[in-house]
XYZ file of C-alpha atoms in Angstrom:
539
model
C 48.864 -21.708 1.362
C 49.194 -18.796 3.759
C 46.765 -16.104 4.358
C 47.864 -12.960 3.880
C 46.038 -10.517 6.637
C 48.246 -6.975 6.012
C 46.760 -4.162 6.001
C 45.898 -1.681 2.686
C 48.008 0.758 1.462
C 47.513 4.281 1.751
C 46.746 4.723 -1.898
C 43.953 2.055 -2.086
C 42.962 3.849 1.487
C 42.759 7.016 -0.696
C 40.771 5.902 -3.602
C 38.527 3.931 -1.389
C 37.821 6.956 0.606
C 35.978 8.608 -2.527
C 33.631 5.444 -2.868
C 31.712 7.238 0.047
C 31.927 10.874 -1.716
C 31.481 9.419 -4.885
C 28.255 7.615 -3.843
C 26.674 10.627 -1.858
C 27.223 12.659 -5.168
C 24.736 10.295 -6.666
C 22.864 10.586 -4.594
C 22.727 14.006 -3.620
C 21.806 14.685 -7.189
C 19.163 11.898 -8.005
C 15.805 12.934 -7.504
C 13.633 10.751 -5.034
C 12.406 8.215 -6.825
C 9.187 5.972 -6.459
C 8.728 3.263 -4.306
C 8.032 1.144 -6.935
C 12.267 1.287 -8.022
C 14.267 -1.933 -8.645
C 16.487 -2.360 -5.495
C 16.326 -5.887 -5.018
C 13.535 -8.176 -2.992
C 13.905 -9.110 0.476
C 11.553 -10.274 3.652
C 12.253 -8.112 6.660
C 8.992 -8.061 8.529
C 8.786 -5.943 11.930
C 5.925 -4.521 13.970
C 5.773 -1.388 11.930
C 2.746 0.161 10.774
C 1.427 -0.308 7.314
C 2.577 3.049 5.972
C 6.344 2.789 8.105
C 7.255 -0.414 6.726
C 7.574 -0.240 3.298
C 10.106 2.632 3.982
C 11.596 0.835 6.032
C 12.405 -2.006 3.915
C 13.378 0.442 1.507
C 16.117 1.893 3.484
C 17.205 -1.544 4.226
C 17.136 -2.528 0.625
C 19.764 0.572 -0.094
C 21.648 -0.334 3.284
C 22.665 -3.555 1.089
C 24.016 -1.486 -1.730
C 26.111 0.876 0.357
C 23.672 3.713 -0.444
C 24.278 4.677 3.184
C 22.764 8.253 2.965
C 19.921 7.406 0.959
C 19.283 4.472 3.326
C 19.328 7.026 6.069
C 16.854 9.163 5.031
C 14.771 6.032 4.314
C 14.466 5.215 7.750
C 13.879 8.535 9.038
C 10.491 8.942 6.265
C 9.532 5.668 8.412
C 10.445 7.500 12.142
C 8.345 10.211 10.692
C 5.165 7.692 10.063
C 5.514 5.957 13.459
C 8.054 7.846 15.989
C 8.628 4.767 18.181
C 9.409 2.779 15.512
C 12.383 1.038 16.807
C 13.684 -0.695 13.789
C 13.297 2.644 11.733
C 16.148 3.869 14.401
C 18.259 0.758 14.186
C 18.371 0.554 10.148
C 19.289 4.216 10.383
C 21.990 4.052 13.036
C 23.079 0.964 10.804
C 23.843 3.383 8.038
C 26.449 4.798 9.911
C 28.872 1.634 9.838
C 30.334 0.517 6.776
C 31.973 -2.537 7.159
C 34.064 -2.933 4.499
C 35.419 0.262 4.100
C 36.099 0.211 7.796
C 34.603 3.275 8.419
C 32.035 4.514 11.401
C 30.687 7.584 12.747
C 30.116 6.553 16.329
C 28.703 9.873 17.363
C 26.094 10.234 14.356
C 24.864 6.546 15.399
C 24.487 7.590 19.192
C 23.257 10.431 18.354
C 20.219 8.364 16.218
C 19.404 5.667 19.323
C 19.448 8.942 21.464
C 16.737 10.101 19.978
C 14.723 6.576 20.283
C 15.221 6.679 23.714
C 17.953 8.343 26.944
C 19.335 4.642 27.358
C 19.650 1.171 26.238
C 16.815 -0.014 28.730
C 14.358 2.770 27.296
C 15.012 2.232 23.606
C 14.420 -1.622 24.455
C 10.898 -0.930 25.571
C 10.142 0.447 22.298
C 11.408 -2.878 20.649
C 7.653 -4.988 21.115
C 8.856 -8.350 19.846
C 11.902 -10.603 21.341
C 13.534 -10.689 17.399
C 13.240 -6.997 17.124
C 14.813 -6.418 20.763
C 17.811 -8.532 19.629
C 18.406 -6.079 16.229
C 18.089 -3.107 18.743
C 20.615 -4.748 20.995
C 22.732 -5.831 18.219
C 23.123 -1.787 17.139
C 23.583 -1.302 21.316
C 26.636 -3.569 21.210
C 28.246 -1.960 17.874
C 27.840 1.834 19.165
C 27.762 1.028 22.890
C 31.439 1.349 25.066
C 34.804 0.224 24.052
C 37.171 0.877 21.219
C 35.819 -0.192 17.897
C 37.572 -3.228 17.405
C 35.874 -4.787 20.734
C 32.377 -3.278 19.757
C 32.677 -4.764 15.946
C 33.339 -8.248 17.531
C 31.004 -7.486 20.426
C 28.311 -6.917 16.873
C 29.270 -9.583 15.240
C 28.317 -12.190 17.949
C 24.963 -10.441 18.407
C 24.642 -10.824 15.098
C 24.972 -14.835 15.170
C 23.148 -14.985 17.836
C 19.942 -13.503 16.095
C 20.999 -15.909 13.170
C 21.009 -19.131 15.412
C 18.140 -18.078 16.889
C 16.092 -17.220 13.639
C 17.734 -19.486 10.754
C 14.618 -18.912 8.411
C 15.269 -15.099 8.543
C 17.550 -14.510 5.581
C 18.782 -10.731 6.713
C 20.495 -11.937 10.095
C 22.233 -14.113 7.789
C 23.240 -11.360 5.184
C 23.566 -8.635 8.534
C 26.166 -11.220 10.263
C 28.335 -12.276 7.047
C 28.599 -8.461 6.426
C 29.513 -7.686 10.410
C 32.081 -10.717 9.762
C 33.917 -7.983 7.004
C 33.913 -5.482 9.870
C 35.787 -7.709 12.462
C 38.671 -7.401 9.902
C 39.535 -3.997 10.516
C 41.021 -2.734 7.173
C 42.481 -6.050 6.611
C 42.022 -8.936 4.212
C 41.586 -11.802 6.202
C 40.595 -15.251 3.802
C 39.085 -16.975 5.720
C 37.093 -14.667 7.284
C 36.116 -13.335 3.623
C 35.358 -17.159 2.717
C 33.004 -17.353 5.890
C 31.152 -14.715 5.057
C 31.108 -15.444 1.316
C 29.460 -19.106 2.172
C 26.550 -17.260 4.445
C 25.611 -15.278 1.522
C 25.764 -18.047 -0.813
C 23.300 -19.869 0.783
C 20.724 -17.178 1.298
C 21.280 -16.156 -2.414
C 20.793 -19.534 -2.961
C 16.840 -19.047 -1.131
C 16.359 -16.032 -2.699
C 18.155 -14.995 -6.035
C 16.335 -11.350 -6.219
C 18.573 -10.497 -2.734
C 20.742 -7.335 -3.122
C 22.479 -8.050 0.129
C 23.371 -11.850 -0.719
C 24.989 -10.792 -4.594
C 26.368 -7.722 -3.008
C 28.858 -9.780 -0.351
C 29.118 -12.510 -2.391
C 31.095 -10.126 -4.723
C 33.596 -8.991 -1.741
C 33.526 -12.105 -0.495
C 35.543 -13.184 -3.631
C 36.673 -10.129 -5.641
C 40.451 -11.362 -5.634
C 41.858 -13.080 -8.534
C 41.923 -16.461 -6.680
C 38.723 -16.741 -5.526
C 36.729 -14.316 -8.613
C 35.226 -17.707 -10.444
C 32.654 -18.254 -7.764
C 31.366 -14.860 -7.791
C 30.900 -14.533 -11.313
C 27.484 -15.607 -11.374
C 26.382 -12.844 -8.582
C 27.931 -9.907 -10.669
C 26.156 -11.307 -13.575
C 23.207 -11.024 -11.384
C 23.846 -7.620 -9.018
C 23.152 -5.014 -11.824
C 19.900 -6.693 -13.001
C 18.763 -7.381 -8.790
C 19.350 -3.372 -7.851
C 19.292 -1.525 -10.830
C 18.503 1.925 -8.937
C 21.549 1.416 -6.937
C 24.549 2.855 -8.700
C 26.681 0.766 -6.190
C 25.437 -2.058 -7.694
C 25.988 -1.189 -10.791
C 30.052 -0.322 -9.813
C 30.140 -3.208 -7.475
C 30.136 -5.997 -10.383
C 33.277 -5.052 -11.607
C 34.955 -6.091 -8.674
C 34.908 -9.798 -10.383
C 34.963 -8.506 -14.042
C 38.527 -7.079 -13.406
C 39.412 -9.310 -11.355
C 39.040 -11.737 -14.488
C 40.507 -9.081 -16.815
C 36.715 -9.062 -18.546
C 37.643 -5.051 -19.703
C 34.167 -4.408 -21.863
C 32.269 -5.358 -18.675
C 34.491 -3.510 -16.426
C 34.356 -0.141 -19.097
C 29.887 -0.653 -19.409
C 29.103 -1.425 -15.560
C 31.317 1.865 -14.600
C 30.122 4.043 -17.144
C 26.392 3.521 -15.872
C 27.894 3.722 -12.399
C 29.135 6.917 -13.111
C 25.365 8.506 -14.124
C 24.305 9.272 -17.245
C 25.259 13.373 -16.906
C 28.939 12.985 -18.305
C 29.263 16.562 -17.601
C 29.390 16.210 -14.018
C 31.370 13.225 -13.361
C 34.330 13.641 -11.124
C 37.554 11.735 -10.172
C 36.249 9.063 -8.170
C 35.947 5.874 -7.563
C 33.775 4.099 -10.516
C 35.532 6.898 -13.672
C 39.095 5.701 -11.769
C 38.010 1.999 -12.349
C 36.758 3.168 -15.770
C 39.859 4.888 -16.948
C 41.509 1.426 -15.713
C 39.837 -0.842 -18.209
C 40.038 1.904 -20.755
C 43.927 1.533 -20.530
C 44.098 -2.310 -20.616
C 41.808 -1.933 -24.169
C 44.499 0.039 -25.745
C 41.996 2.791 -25.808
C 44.118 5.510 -25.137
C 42.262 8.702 -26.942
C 39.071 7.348 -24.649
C 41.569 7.373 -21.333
C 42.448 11.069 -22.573
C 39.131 12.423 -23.022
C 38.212 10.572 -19.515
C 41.214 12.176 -17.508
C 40.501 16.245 -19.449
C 36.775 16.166 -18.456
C 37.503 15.193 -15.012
C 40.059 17.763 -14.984
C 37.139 20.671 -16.221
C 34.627 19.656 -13.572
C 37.015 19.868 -10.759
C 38.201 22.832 -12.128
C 40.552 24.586 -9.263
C 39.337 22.213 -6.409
C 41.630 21.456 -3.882
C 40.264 18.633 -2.923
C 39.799 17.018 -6.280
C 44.241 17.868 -7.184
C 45.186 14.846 -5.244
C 43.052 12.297 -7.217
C 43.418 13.974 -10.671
C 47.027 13.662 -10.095
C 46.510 9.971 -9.397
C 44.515 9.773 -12.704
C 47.451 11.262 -15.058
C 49.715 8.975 -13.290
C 47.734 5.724 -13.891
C 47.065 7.030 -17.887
C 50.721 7.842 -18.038
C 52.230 4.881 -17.137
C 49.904 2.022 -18.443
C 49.423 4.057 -21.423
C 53.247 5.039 -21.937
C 52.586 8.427 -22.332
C 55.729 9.353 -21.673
C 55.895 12.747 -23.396
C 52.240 13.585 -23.382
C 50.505 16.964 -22.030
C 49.227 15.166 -19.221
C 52.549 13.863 -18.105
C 53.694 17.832 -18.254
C 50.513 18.311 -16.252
C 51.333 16.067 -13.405
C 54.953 17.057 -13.672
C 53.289 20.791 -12.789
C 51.014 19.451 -10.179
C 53.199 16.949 -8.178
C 55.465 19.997 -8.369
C 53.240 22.468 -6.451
C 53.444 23.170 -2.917
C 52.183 20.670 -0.565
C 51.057 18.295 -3.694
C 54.129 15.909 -3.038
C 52.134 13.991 -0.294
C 50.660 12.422 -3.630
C 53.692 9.580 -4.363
C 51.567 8.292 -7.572
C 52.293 11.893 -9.256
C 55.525 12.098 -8.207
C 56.726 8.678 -9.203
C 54.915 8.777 -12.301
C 56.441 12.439 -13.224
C 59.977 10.886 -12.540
C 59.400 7.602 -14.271
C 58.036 9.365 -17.299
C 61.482 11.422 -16.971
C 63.565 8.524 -16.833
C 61.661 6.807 -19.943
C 62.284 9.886 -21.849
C 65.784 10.463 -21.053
C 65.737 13.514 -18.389
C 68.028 11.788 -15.824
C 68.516 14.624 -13.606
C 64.729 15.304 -13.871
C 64.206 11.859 -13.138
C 67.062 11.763 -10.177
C 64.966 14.769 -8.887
C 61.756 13.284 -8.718
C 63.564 10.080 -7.061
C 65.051 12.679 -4.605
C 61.129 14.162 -3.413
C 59.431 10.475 -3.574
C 62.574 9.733 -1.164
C 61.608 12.287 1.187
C 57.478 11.992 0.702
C 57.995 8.169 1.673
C 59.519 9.258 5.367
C 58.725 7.066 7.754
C 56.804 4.199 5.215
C 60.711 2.806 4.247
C 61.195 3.097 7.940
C 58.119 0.717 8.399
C 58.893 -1.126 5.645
C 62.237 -2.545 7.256
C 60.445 -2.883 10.615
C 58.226 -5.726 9.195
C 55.375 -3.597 8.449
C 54.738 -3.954 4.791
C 51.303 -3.734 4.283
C 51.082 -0.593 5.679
C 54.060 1.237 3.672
C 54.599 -0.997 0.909
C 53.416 0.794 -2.155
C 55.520 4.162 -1.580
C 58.486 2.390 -1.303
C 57.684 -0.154 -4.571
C 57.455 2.830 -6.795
C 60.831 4.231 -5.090
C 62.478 0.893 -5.833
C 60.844 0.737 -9.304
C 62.265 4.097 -10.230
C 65.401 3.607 -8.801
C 65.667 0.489 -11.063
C 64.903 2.184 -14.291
C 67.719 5.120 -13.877
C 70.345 1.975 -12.431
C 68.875 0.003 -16.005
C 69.983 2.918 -18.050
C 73.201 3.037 -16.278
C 74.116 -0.375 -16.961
C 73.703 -1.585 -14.230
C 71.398 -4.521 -14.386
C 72.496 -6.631 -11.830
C 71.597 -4.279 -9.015
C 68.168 -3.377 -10.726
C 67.604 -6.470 -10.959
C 67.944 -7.066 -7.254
C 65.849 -4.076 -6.469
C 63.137 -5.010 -8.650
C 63.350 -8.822 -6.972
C 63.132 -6.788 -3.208
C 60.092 -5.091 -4.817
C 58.526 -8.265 -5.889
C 58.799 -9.585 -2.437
C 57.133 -6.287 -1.064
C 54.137 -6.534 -3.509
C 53.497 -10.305 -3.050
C 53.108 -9.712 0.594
C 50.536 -7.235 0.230
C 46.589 -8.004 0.274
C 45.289 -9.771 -2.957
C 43.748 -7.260 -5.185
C 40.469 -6.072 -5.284
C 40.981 -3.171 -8.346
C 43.116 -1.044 -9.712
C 46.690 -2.457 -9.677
C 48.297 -0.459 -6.147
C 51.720 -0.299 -6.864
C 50.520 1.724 -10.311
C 53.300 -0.347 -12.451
C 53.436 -4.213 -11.305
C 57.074 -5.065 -10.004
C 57.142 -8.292 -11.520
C 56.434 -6.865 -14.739
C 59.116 -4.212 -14.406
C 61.334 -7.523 -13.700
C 60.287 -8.864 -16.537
C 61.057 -6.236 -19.138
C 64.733 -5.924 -17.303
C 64.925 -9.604 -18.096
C 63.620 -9.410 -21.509
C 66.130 -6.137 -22.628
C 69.128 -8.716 -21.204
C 68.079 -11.443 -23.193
C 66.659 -13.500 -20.348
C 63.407 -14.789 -21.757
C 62.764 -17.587 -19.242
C 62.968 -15.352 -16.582
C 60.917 -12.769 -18.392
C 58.342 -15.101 -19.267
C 58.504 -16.216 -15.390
C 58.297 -13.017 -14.336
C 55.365 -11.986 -16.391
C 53.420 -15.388 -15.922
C 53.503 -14.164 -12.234
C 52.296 -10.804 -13.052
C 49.118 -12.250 -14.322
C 48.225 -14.148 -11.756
C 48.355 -11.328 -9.428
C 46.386 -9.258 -11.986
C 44.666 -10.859 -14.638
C 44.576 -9.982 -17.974
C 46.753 -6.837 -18.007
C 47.584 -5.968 -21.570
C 51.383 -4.870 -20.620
C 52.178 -8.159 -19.001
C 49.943 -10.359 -21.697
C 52.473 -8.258 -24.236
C 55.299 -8.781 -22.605
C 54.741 -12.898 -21.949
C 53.915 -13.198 -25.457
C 56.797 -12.109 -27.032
C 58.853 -13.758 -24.504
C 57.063 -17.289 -24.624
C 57.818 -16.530 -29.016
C 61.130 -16.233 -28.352
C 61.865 -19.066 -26.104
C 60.248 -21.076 -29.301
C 57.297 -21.871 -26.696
C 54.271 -21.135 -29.588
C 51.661 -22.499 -27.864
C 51.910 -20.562 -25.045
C 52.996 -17.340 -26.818
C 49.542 -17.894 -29.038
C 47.275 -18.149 -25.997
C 49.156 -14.589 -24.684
C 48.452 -13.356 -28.399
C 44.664 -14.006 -28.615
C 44.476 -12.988 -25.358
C 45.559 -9.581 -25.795
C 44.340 -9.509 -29.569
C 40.895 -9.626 -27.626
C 41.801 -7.020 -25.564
C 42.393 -4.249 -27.970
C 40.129 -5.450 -30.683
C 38.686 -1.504 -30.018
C 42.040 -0.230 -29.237
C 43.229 3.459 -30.864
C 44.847 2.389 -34.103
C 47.764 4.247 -33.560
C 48.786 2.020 -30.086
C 52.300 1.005 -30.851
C 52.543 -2.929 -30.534
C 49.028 -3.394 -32.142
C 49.839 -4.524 -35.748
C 52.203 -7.055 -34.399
C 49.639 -8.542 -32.272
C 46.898 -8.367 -34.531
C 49.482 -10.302 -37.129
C 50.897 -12.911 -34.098
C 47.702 -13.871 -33.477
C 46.712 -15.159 -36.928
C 49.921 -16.251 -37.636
C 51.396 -17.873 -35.013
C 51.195 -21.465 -35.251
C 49.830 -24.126 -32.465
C 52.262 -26.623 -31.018
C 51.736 -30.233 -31.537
């Protein structure tokens, strides 16, 4: 098996970039709350004072959940107890690196040792113990000199080091599996992943209450492949850290990754906060409207996308990402004529909004699939131009980078070549696509590519008659993304038609369980409702 280390598209780049907005929103608007609040139990003992430390430990408890800005101001309460409290400055320069999303703010971090002490040597005096002096100098090597890359690696041996030299304490572990993420720059490396993944295992393993241990275990293995072994910690994150909305998102990382929609839809929806009225196209409502879409739930999708729409009211910011949203509810829900189709037809339109290639691919698709072939062939003509340079990279072996933008192109370009009659060479652009997408880091969420190549392959096969193909094709699609109702749909009638019952019946029950609370008026759900009482198992 080869390991797949490309890069992430722009598009999961762009969603993932809300995580951090999405999370400060949170907390910007939660009020403080007592020390007493659920966050998970860990051991971190230092040299502060009696009234520093349990802020301290605090902020390090919400440094595990990604609640970077609440973990900041954490550790400043404790620099406000004791002054020279050295770790209080190295938890909150930590804040400022977030591994996974392979983001840093290098100056913000100097800028908090700066204020421990002028230099390295003078910050280290205020470090009493030899353990504590290595976390200082661990934070010296990550925001010290050199391009991020070297300091990351430069971190991440520091960061063994401690854990060599102090086995029984559990957060060097979980503090070098998570500096492990960050030496992969953006990029999915197994191995690496699996590494880390096995260091958090075994201090979860010491102590099950340990936000930081569920919390990596979960990106350690959020890919279809490898979800199974970190079932158990998303079972466990929500109910470790329930005061950390993170945690509460973070779950679903496995529960997709399974196709386990209810548990997707609930984690997100307390993710989100409990004031509907002021949720906003982000990361946890875009996972949400997701799982609403595999359910069949349509109307729920709908009212998800129009209240997003009223609290972002004329943002500019927020027109990208609601365009995104219409694009993801009007292709997996098939809404090819809907208002919110016209919607992102009008917003992918406006000036300067064709940088967003999910709009504009899903404004032509939805053109195509209604008929409009010279709206359609006009949409094709402004994704063509948005993509620019990513076909460019694309042909100079750079995939990962530039893959998505040209999948939809190819996937459009398909569909008006299908209604043409001309199968043969859609069928050979939808193969190319295939190629493009398989090459591409496993998934973590949210299908990138918006509409699966190999399922687009496998309706072209099924309209021509090829079921084994199809069925091929679609069997594929589901082991890139589990459980997705379109594919499970698409198999099962296939697999039926090939005479194959058993298999057909598994892809019936599957999806029957799906949309067991899907809108009644979803088109295929009377026949799978019927197929899966009726269809009879092989001998």
């Amino acid at each position: 098996m080869t390991t797949r280390t490309v890069r992430l598209p722009k598009f999961r780049m762009r969603f993932q970039q809300l995580v951090t907005a999405s999370l400060a929103l949170v907390c910007a608007s939660a009020p403080l709350r007592a020390q007493q609040e659920r966050l998970g139990t860990i051991s971190f003992p230092t040299s502060g004072s009696a009234a520093a430390q349990p802020h301290f430990v605090r902020g390090v408890l919400l440094l595990h959940s990604f609640q970077y800005s609440e973990a900041a101001q954490a550790f400043r309460q404790a620099q406000a107890i004791e002054p020279r409290f050295a770790m209080a400055y190295w938890g909150e320069a930590l804040s400022y690196t977030h591994q996974v999303w392979n983001q840093q703010d290098l100056a913000a971090a100097r800028g908090v040792l700066a204020r421990l002490g002028p230099d390295s040597e003078a910050r280290a005096m205020a470090a009493p113990t030899t353990r504590e002096r290595a976390y200082l100098a661990a934070a010296e090597a990550l925001y010290g000199a050199g391009g991020k890359a070297q300091r990351d690696t430069l971190y991440a041996e520091a960061m063994a080091r401690i854990s060599r030299d102090f086995p029984d304490d559990d957060e060097a572990q979980i503090l070098y599996a998570t500096a492990l993420f960050g030496l992969t720059q953006g990029v999915r490396d197994v191995p690496t992943y699996m590494r880390a993944g096995a260091i958090a295992q075994a201090v979860f393993r010491r102590n099950p209450q340990h936000p930081g241990a569920a919390h990596m275990i979960i990106h350690a293995f959020d890919d279809p492949v490898h979800a199974p072994l970190g079932l158990y910690a998303a079972r466990a994150y929500s109910e470790i850290a329930p005061a950390a909305a993170h945690a509460q998102h973070m779950t679903t990382h496995i529960f997709l990754a399974l196709g386990m929609w209810p548990d997707v839809v609930s984690q997100n929806i307390i993710a989100a906060g409990p004031d509907t009225a002021r949720w906003q196209a982000g990361h946890s409502t875009h996972w949400l409207l997701y799982a609403y879409l595999q359910q069949g739930r349509i109307a729920a999708a709908r009212a998800l996308v129009a209240s997003l729409a009223a609290h972002a009211g004329d943002r500019a910011d927020m027109r990208g990402p609601l365009g995104n949203f219409r694009a993801r509810l009007v292709i997996d829900g098939e809404q090819w004529n809907s208002p919110e189709a016209a919607a992102l037809a009008a917003s992918a339109g406006a000036a300067g909004e064709d940088e967003y290639e999910y709009a504009t691919f899903a404004a032509g698709y939805a053109a195509a699939r209604r008929g409009d072939d010279t709206a359609a062939r006009e949409w094709l003509a402004r994704l063509q131009r948005t993509n620019g340079t990513a076909v460019d990279r694309v042909r100079a072996g750079a995939p990962g980078v530039a893959s998505v933008p040209v999948i939809l192109e190819l996937t459009l370009r398909a569909e008006l070549l299908r209604q043409r009659g001309k199968s043969d060479s859609a069928i050979a652009l939808l193969t190319h696509a295939t190629s493009l997408e398989e090459a591409m880091p496993a998934e973590f969420g949210p299908v990138a590519s918006l509409l699966p190549s190999h399922e687009s392959l496998g309706a072209l096969y099924a309209s021509l008659g090829r079921d084994a193909d199809a069925a091929a094709a679609y069997t594929r699609a589901l082991q890139l993304q589990p459980g997705r109702s379109s594919a499970l749909l698409g198999l099962a009638r296939a697999e039926a038609k090939r005479g194959r019952t058993e298999e057909a019946r598994r892809a019936w029950l599957q999806l029957a369980d799906n949309w067991r609370d899907a809108d009644a008026n979803v088109p295929a759900l009377a026949e799978v409702r019927a197929a899966a009482r009726t269809v009879p198992t092989s001998r």
